CSV table of C-alpha atoms and ligand atoms in Angstrom, one decimal:
chain,number,residue,atom,x,y,z
A,48,MET,CA,103.1,128.5,111.4
A,49,ASN,CA,106.6,129.7,110.9
A,50,LEU,CA,106.5,131.7,107.6
A,51,PHE,CA,110.2,131.4,106.9
A,52,ARG,CA,110.0,127.6,107.0
A,53,PHE,CA,106.8,127.7,104.9
A,54,PHE,CA,108.4,129.7,102.1
A,55,SER,CA,111.8,128.0,102.2
A,56,ARG,CA,110.5,124.5,101.6
A,57,PRO,CA,111.0,123.0,98.2
A,58,GLN,CA,107.9,121.7,96.4
A,59,SER,CA,107.1,118.0,97.0
A,60,ALA,CA,104.9,117.3,94.0
A,61,PRO,CA,107.9,116.8,91.5
A,62,ALA,CA,109.3,114.1,93.8
A,63,ALA,CA,105.9,112.4,93.9
A,64,ARG,CA,105.7,112.5,90.1
A,65,GLU,CA,109.1,111.1,89.6
A,66,ARG,CA,108.6,108.3,92.2
A,67,LEU,CA,105.3,107.3,90.6
A,68,GLN,CA,106.8,107.3,87.1
A,69,VAL,CA,109.5,104.8,88.0
A,70,LEU,CA,107.2,102.7,90.1
A,71,LEU,CA,104.4,102.4,87.6
A,72,ALA,CA,106.8,101.8,84.7
A,73,HIS,CA,108.1,98.7,86.6
A,74,GLU,CA,104.6,97.6,87.7
A,75,ARG,CA,103.2,97.9,84.2
A,76,ALA,CA,106.1,96.0,82.7
A,77,SER,CA,105.6,93.0,85.0
A,78,THR,CA,102.6,90.8,84.8
A,79,GLY,CA,102.6,88.8,88.0
A,80,ASP,CA,106.0,88.0,89.3
A,81,VAL,CA,107.7,87.6,86.0
A,82,ASP,CA,109.6,90.8,85.4
A,83,LEU,CA,113.3,90.5,84.6
A,84,ILE,CA,114.7,91.4,87.9
A,85,ASN,CA,112.5,88.9,89.8
A,86,LYS,CA,113.4,86.2,87.2
A,87,LEU,CA,117.1,86.8,87.7
A,88,ARG,CA,116.7,86.7,91.4
A,89,ASP,CA,115.0,83.4,91.3
A,90,GLU,CA,117.4,81.8,88.8
A,91,ILE,CA,120.5,83.0,90.7
A,92,LEU,CA,119.1,81.4,93.8
A,93,LYS,CA,118.3,78.2,92.0
A,94,ALA,CA,121.8,78.1,90.6
A,95,ILE,CA,123.3,78.6,94.0
A,96,SER,CA,121.2,75.8,95.5
A,97,LYS,CA,122.6,73.4,92.9
A,98,HIS,CA,126.0,73.7,94.4
A,99,MET,CA,125.4,74.2,98.0
A,100,GLN,CA,122.7,73.8,100.7
A,101,VAL,CA,121.3,77.3,100.8
A,102,ASP,CA,120.8,78.6,104.3
A,103,ASP,CA,118.3,81.3,103.6
A,104,GLU,CA,119.5,83.3,106.6
A,105,LYS,CA,122.9,83.6,104.9
A,106,VAL,CA,121.6,84.9,101.6
A,107,THR,CA,120.8,88.6,101.5
A,108,ILE,CA,119.0,90.0,98.5
A,109,LYS,CA,118.6,93.7,97.7
A,110,MET,CA,116.9,95.4,94.8
A,111,GLU,CA,116.6,99.0,93.8
A,112,ARG,CA,114.4,99.8,90.9
A,113,GLY,CA,115.5,102.8,89.0
A,114,ALA,CA,114.3,104.8,86.0
A,115,GLN,CA,117.1,103.8,83.7
A,116,VAL,CA,118.8,100.9,85.5
A,117,SER,CA,117.8,98.6,88.4
A,118,THR,CA,120.2,96.9,90.7
A,119,LEU,CA,120.1,93.4,92.1
A,120,ALA,CA,122.5,92.5,94.8
A,121,VAL,CA,122.8,88.9,96.0
A,122,ASP,CA,125.1,88.5,99.0
A,123,ILE,CA,125.9,84.9,99.9
A,124,GLU,CA,127.9,83.5,102.8
A,125,ILE,CA,129.6,80.4,101.5
A,126,PRO,CA,130.8,78.1,104.2
A,127,PHE,CA,134.1,76.3,103.6
A,128,ASP,CA,132.5,72.9,103.5
A,129,ALA,CA,129.4,74.0,101.5
A,130,GLY,CA,130.2,71.9,98.5
A,131,LYS,CA,130.4,68.7,100.5
A,132,LYS,CA,127.0,69.2,102.2
A,133,ALA,CA,125.1,69.5,99.0
A,134,ALA,CA,126.6,66.3,97.6
B,168,MET,CA,108.3,89.7,123.4
B,169,GLY,CA,106.9,92.5,121.3
B,170,LYS,CA,103.5,94.0,121.2
B,171,VAL,CA,101.2,93.6,118.1
B,172,ILE,CA,99.1,96.5,117.1
B,173,VAL,CA,96.5,96.6,114.5
B,174,VAL,CA,95.7,100.0,112.8
B,175,THR,CA,92.1,99.6,111.6
B,176,SER,CA,89.0,101.5,110.7
B,177,GLY,CA,86.4,99.8,108.6
B,178,LYS,CA,86.0,102.8,106.3
B,179,GLY,CA,88.6,103.5,103.6
B,180,GLY,CA,90.8,106.5,103.2
B,181,VAL,CA,90.6,107.7,106.8
B,182,GLY,CA,94.4,107.6,107.5
B,183,LYS,CA,95.3,104.1,108.5
B,184,THR,CA,98.4,103.8,106.3
B,185,THR,CA,99.6,107.3,107.1
B,186,SER,CA,99.2,106.6,110.8
B,187,THR,CA,100.9,103.2,110.6
B,188,ALA,CA,103.9,104.8,109.0
B,189,ALA,CA,104.0,107.8,111.4
B,190,LEU,CA,103.5,105.8,114.6
B,191,GLY,CA,105.9,103.2,113.5
B,192,ALA,CA,108.6,105.7,112.6
B,193,ALA,CA,107.9,107.7,115.8
B,194,LEU,CA,108.5,104.6,118.0
B,195,ALA,CA,111.6,103.7,116.1
B,196,GLN,CA,112.9,107.3,116.3
B,197,GLY,CA,112.7,106.8,120.1
B,198,GLY,CA,115.0,103.7,119.7
B,199,ASP,CA,112.5,100.9,119.7
B,200,LYS,CA,112.7,98.1,117.2
B,201,VAL,CA,109.7,98.4,115.0
B,202,VAL,CA,108.2,96.5,112.0
B,203,VAL,CA,105.3,97.9,110.0
B,204,VAL,CA,103.3,95.2,108.2
B,205,ASP,CA,101.1,95.9,105.1
B,206,PHE,CA,98.0,93.7,105.1
B,207,ASP,CA,96.5,95.4,102.1
B,208,VAL,CA,97.2,92.6,99.7
B,209,GLY,CA,96.6,93.7,96.1
B,210,LEU,CA,96.5,97.4,96.9
B,211,ARG,CA,99.7,97.9,98.9
B,212,ASN,CA,100.6,101.5,99.7
B,213,LEU,CA,102.6,101.4,102.9
B,214,ASP,CA,105.8,100.9,100.8
B,215,LEU,CA,105.1,104.2,99.0
B,216,VAL,CA,104.3,106.1,102.2
B,217,MET,CA,107.5,104.7,103.7
B,218,GLY,CA,109.5,105.5,100.6
B,219,ALA,CA,110.6,101.9,100.0
B,220,GLU,CA,108.6,101.1,96.9
B,221,ARG,CA,111.7,100.6,94.7
B,222,ARG,CA,113.3,98.2,97.2
B,223,VAL,CA,110.7,95.5,97.6
B,224,VAL,CA,112.2,92.1,97.0
B,225,TYR,CA,109.7,89.7,98.5
B,226,ASP,CA,106.4,90.2,100.3
B,227,LEU,CA,104.1,88.8,103.0
B,228,VAL,CA,102.5,86.3,100.6
B,229,ASN,CA,106.0,85.0,99.5
B,230,VAL,CA,106.8,84.4,103.1
B,231,ILE,CA,103.5,82.7,103.9
B,232,GLN,CA,103.8,80.5,100.8
B,233,GLY,CA,107.3,79.5,101.8
B,234,GLU,CA,109.0,81.2,98.7
B,235,ALA,CA,111.1,83.4,100.8
B,236,LYS,CA,112.4,83.7,104.4
B,237,LEU,CA,111.0,86.4,106.6
B,238,THR,CA,114.4,88.0,107.0
B,239,GLN,CA,114.7,88.3,103.2
B,240,ALA,CA,111.4,90.1,102.9
B,241,LEU,CA,112.0,92.7,105.6
B,242,ILE,CA,113.2,96.0,104.2
B,243,ARG,CA,115.2,98.2,106.6
B,244,ASP,CA,114.5,101.9,106.5
B,245,LYS,CA,117.3,104.0,105.2
B,246,ARG,CA,116.8,106.8,107.7
B,247,VAL,CA,116.0,105.0,111.0
B,248,GLU,CA,118.0,101.9,111.8
B,249,THR,CA,115.5,100.2,113.9
B,250,LEU,CA,112.6,100.6,111.5
B,251,TYR,CA,111.5,97.8,109.1
B,252,LEU,CA,108.8,97.2,106.6
B,253,LEU,CA,107.2,93.9,105.6
B,254,PRO,CA,105.4,94.8,102.3
B,255,ALA,CA,102.1,93.3,101.0
B,256,SER,CA,101.9,91.6,97.7
B,257,GLN,CA,100.8,93.7,94.8
B,258,THR,CA,100.1,90.9,92.4
B,259,ARG,CA,98.8,88.0,94.3
B,260,ASP,CA,95.3,87.4,95.5
B,261,LYS,CA,94.5,88.0,99.2
B,262,ASP,CA,93.3,84.4,99.5
B,263,ASN,CA,97.0,83.5,99.7
B,264,LEU,CA,96.9,85.0,103.3
B,265,THR,CA,96.1,81.9,105.3
B,266,PRO,CA,95.3,82.1,109.0
B,267,GLU,CA,98.1,79.6,109.8
B,268,GLY,CA,100.6,81.5,107.7
B,269,VAL,CA,99.8,84.9,109.2
B,270,GLU,CA,100.0,83.3,112.7
B,271,LYS,CA,103.5,82.0,112.0
B,272,VAL,CA,104.7,85.3,110.6
B,273,ILE,CA,103.3,87.4,113.5
B,274,ALA,CA,104.8,85.0,116.0
B,275,ALA,CA,108.3,85.3,114.4
B,276,LEU,CA,108.0,89.1,114.2
B,277,LYS,CA,106.9,89.3,117.9
B,278,ASN,CA,110.1,87.6,118.8
B,279,ALA,CA,112.4,90.0,116.9
B,280,PHE,CA,110.7,93.4,117.4
B,281,ASP,CA,109.4,95.5,120.2
B,282,TRP,CA,106.4,96.6,118.1
B,283,VAL,CA,104.6,94.9,115.2
B,284,ILE,CA,102.3,97.3,113.6
B,285,CYS,CA,99.7,95.9,111.2
B,286,ASP,CA,98.2,98.2,108.6
B,287,SER,CA,94.7,96.9,107.9
B,288,PRO,CA,92.9,97.2,104.6
B,289,ALA,CA,89.6,98.9,104.6
B,290,GLY,CA,86.4,96.8,105.0
B,291,ILE,CA,85.5,94.0,107.2
B,292,GLU,CA,86.5,91.1,105.0
B,293,ARG,CA,89.3,88.5,105.2
B,294,GLY,CA,92.2,91.0,105.0
B,295,ALA,CA,90.9,93.2,107.8
B,296,THR,CA,90.0,90.3,110.1
B,297,LEU,CA,93.4,88.6,109.6
B,298,ALA,CA,95.2,91.9,110.3
B,299,MET,CA,93.4,92.2,113.6
B,300,ARG,CA,93.4,88.5,114.6
B,301,HIS,CA,96.7,88.4,116.6
B,302,ALA,CA,96.6,92.0,117.9
B,303,ASP,CA,97.3,92.8,121.5
B,304,VAL,CA,96.3,96.4,121.0
B,305,ALA,CA,94.0,98.0,118.4
B,306,ILE,CA,94.2,101.6,117.1
B,307,VAL,CA,90.8,102.6,115.6
B,308,VAL,CA,91.4,105.4,113.1
B,309,THR,CA,88.4,107.6,112.8
B,310,ASN,CA,87.5,110.9,111.0
B,311,PRO,CA,85.1,113.2,112.8
B,312,GLU,CA,82.4,112.4,110.3
B,313,VAL,CA,79.2,110.2,110.5
B,314,SER,CA,80.0,107.3,108.2
B,315,SER,CA,83.5,106.9,109.6
B,316,VAL,CA,82.2,106.8,113.2
B,317,ARG,CA,79.6,104.3,112.2
B,318,ASP,CA,82.2,102.0,110.6
B,319,SER,CA,84.5,102.4,113.6
B,320,ASP,CA,81.7,101.2,115.8
B,321,ARG,CA,81.3,98.1,113.6
B,322,ILE,CA,85.1,97.5,113.7
B,323,ILE,CA,85.1,97.8,117.5
B,324,GLY,CA,82.4,95.0,117.5
B,325,LEU,CA,84.7,92.8,115.4
B,326,LEU,CA,87.7,93.5,117.7
B,327,ASP,CA,85.6,92.3,120.6
B,328,SER,CA,84.5,89.1,118.9
B,329,LYS,CA,86.7,88.0,116.0
B,330,THR,CA,90.2,88.3,117.5
B,331,LEU,CA,92.2,85.7,119.4
B,332,LYS,CA,92.0,87.8,122.5
B,333,ALA,CA,88.3,88.0,122.4
B,334,GLU,CA,88.0,84.2,121.7
B,335,ASN,CA,90.1,83.6,124.7
B,336,GLY,CA,87.8,85.7,126.9
B,337,GLU,CA,90.4,88.5,127.2
B,338,ARG,CA,89.8,92.2,126.7
B,339,MET,CA,91.2,93.8,123.7
B,340,GLU,CA,93.0,97.1,124.5
B,341,LYS,CA,91.5,99.7,122.1
B,342,HIS,CA,92.4,103.3,121.4
B,343,LEU,CA,90.8,105.9,119.2
B,344,LEU,CA,92.9,108.0,116.9
B,345,LEU,CA,91.0,110.9,115.5
B,346,THR,CA,92.6,111.9,112.2
B,347,ARG,CA,92.1,114.6,109.6
B,348,TYR,CA,90.7,116.9,112.3
B,349,ASP,CA,90.0,120.3,110.7
B,350,ALA,CA,90.1,123.1,113.3
B,351,ALA,CA,88.4,125.7,111.1
B,352,ARG,CA,85.5,123.4,110.4
B,353,ALA,CA,85.2,122.5,114.0
B,354,GLU,CA,85.0,126.2,114.9
B,355,ARG,CA,82.2,126.7,112.4
B,356,GLY,CA,80.4,123.8,114.1
B,357,ASP,CA,80.3,121.7,111.0
B,358,MET,CA,82.3,118.8,112.3
B,359,LEU,CA,81.4,116.3,115.0
B,360,LYS,CA,82.9,117.3,118.3
B,361,VAL,CA,85.7,115.3,119.8
B,362,ASP,CA,83.6,114.7,122.9
B,363,ASP,CA,80.7,113.5,120.8
B,364,VAL,CA,82.8,110.9,119.0
B,365,LEU,CA,84.3,109.8,122.3
B,366,GLU,CA,80.9,109.4,123.9
B,367,ILE,CA,79.5,107.5,120.9
B,368,LEU,CA,82.5,105.1,120.6
B,369,SER,CA,83.5,105.1,124.3
B,370,ILE,CA,87.1,104.0,123.9
B,371,PRO,CA,90.0,106.1,125.2
B,372,LEU,CA,91.5,108.8,123.0
B,373,LEU,CA,95.1,108.2,121.8
B,374,GLY,CA,95.4,111.4,119.9
B,375,ILE,CA,94.0,114.0,117.5
B,376,ILE,CA,95.8,114.4,114.2
B,377,PRO,CA,95.1,117.7,112.4
B,378,GLU,CA,94.2,117.9,108.7
B,379,SER,CA,97.4,119.2,107.2
B,380,THR,CA,99.3,119.5,103.9
B,381,ASP,CA,102.4,118.3,105.8
B,382,VAL,CA,100.9,114.8,105.5
B,383,LEU,CA,100.5,115.2,101.8
B,384,ARG,CA,104.1,116.5,101.4
B,385,ALA,CA,105.4,113.7,103.5
B,386,SER,CA,103.7,111.0,101.3
B,387,ASN,CA,104.9,112.9,98.1
B,388,VAL,CA,108.5,112.5,99.2
B,389,GLY,CA,108.1,109.0,100.7
B,390,ALA,CA,108.6,109.6,104.3
B,391,PRO,CA,106.5,109.1,107.4
B,392,VAL,CA,105.3,112.5,108.5
B,393,THR,CA,107.3,112.3,111.8
B,394,LEU,CA,110.5,111.9,109.7
B,395,ALA,CA,109.6,114.3,106.9
B,396,ASP,CA,109.3,117.2,109.3
B,397,ASN,CA,109.5,116.3,113.0
B,398,ARG,CA,108.2,119.8,114.1
B,399,CYS,CA,105.1,120.1,112.0
B,400,ALA,CA,101.7,119.8,113.7
B,401,PRO,CA,100.7,116.3,112.6
B,402,ALA,CA,104.2,115.0,113.5
B,403,LEU,CA,103.9,116.5,117.0
B,404,ALA,CA,100.5,114.9,117.4
B,405,TYR,CA,101.8,111.5,116.4
B,406,PHE,CA,104.8,111.8,118.8
B,407,GLU,CA,102.3,112.5,121.6
B,408,ALA,CA,100.1,109.6,120.6
B,409,VAL,CA,103.2,107.3,120.8
B,410,ARG,CA,103.9,108.6,124.4
B,411,ARG,CA,100.3,107.7,125.4
B,412,LEU,CA,100.6,104.3,123.6
B,413,LYS,CA,103.6,103.6,125.9
B,414,GLY,CA,101.5,104.4,128.9
B,415,GLU,CA,102.2,108.0,129.6
B,416,ASN,CA,99.3,110.0,131.0
B,417,LEU,CA,99.4,113.0,128.7
B,418,PRO,CA,96.4,115.3,128.3
B,419,VAL,CA,95.1,115.6,124.7
B,420,THR,CA,95.1,119.1,123.2
B,421,ILE,CA,92.4,119.9,120.7
B,422,PRO,CA,94.0,121.5,117.7
B,423,GLY,CA,93.0,124.9,116.4
B,424,ASP,CA,92.5,127.2,119.4
B,425,LYS,CA,95.7,129.0,118.5
B,426,ARG,CA,94.8,130.2,115.0
B,427,SER,CA,97.4,132.0,113.0
B,428,PHE,CA,97.5,135.7,112.2
B,429,LEU,CA,96.7,135.0,108.6
B,430,GLY,CA,94.0,132.6,109.5
B,431,LYS,CA,92.3,135.3,111.6
B,432,ILE,CA,92.2,137.7,108.7
B,433,PHE,CA,91.3,135.3,105.9
B,434,GLY,CA,89.9,132.3,107.7
B,435,ARG,CA,86.3,133.4,108.0
B,436,LYS,CA,85.8,134.0,104.3
B,437,ALA,CA,86.8,130.5,103.3
B,438,ALA,CA,83.7,128.4,102.9
C,211,LIG,N1,96.1,114.3,108.8
C,211,LIG,C1,95.9,114.4,107.5
C,211,LIG,N2,95.9,115.5,106.8
C,211,LIG,C2,95.7,115.6,105.5
C,211,LIG,N3,95.6,114.5,104.7
C,211,LIG,C3,95.6,113.3,105.3
C,211,LIG,C4,95.8,113.1,106.7
C,211,LIG,N4,95.8,111.8,107.0
C,211,LIG,C5,95.6,111.2,105.8
C,211,LIG,N5,95.6,112.0,104.8
C,211,LIG,C6,95.4,111.7,103.4
C,211,LIG,O1,94.2,110.9,103.2
C,211,LIG,C7,94.4,110.0,102.2
C,211,LIG,C8,94.1,108.6,102.7
C,211,LIG,O2,95.1,108.3,103.7
C,211,LIG,P1,95.6,106.8,104.0
C,211,LIG,O3,96.0,106.2,102.7
C,211,LIG,O4,96.5,106.9,105.1
C,211,LIG,O5,94.2,106.2,104.4
C,211,LIG,P2,93.9,104.6,104.6
C,211,LIG,O6,92.9,104.6,105.7
C,211,LIG,O7,95.1,103.8,104.8
C,211,LIG,O8,93.2,104.3,103.2
C,211,LIG,P3,92.8,102.8,102.7
C,211,LIG,O9,91.5,102.5,103.5
C,211,LIG,O10,92.5,103.0,101.3
C,211,LIG,O11,93.9,101.9,103.0
C,211,LIG,C9,95.8,110.1,101.7
C,211,LIG,O12,95.8,110.9,100.5
C,211,LIG,C10,96.5,110.9,102.8
C,211,LIG,O13,97.6,111.7,102.4
C,212,LIG,MG1,95.8,102.1,103.7
């Protein structure tokens, strides 16, 4: 083993601790599928489907769960004639 | 049309998830389009090992139940463009995995990826048999230790009887991946020899992955070991395994014949 590489590496355990804290905080807070970010995801999609035929391939959903804040990004392609189709 | 691989073992904790992540990443690092699929419903861990645990939107069960489209459940790796993860459900029961649902998902993935790598749960129950059902190739992960070898033998029996290939009278391609191989213990003669394991299980050897803290470090930071440090010993072993998987005829080196200077001085005292 290359000793220089060995000694110059940062410790990995703090990263593990931090990742677990964030993950477990989210997992404990949610019973089943009903944590807030999942609820928002589902209701946003429901709202969209009221106004247009949702083509799932055109809807991208991204989440990132953080320690202080989480982000939810819903990216929808809305075709010009979307409103008419739903009616 | 992609190839479907199941990473399986029978026994728990032998390195299936670690190997799924490392082999998947290694294939993708070579430019292939890869999806790693977590079949461990209720006890998912592949998301953690891949470092994607905070980005799970939907999972395999959502897709099978029709609650989400496959494309919406796939998570693209942030480091390797052609690497994707399909996470397992953490909260739902594994009875939600229906054979028809799994078949549909696998068929769709096969169309879109070069490699579909299924991380099997331990055991021989529903989750494990569904993970292997549609496989073209099986990687049997084994530790050089009696109970692991015994369970691998059991799994090989299932691969030859309970899979679609077997039911159609075809032969399942099987490879042995020997993991957590400890060179020091091998030298002391306290570990089953590679040749012994090969003789007992009689399937070809895909690779030998050494026991290494590099694996632990990689999972701590949430990266497959081939991405965390592509020059460490386990990463090199996984890269070689991938070359063999792709058909290259590469001799397997047994780790440990080149012991380090410090190892020579201190190694013998360690019990
Ligand atoms: N080559 C290795 N060197 C050191 N530790 C390893 C190695 N391979 C796996 N491990 C460690 O062994 C433990 C079990 O590994 P892993 O989760 O990959 O096994 P598994 O077969 O998927 O387990 P399960 O049956 O519970 O799904 C983990 O802590 C992992 O970091
Ligand atoms: Mg596992």
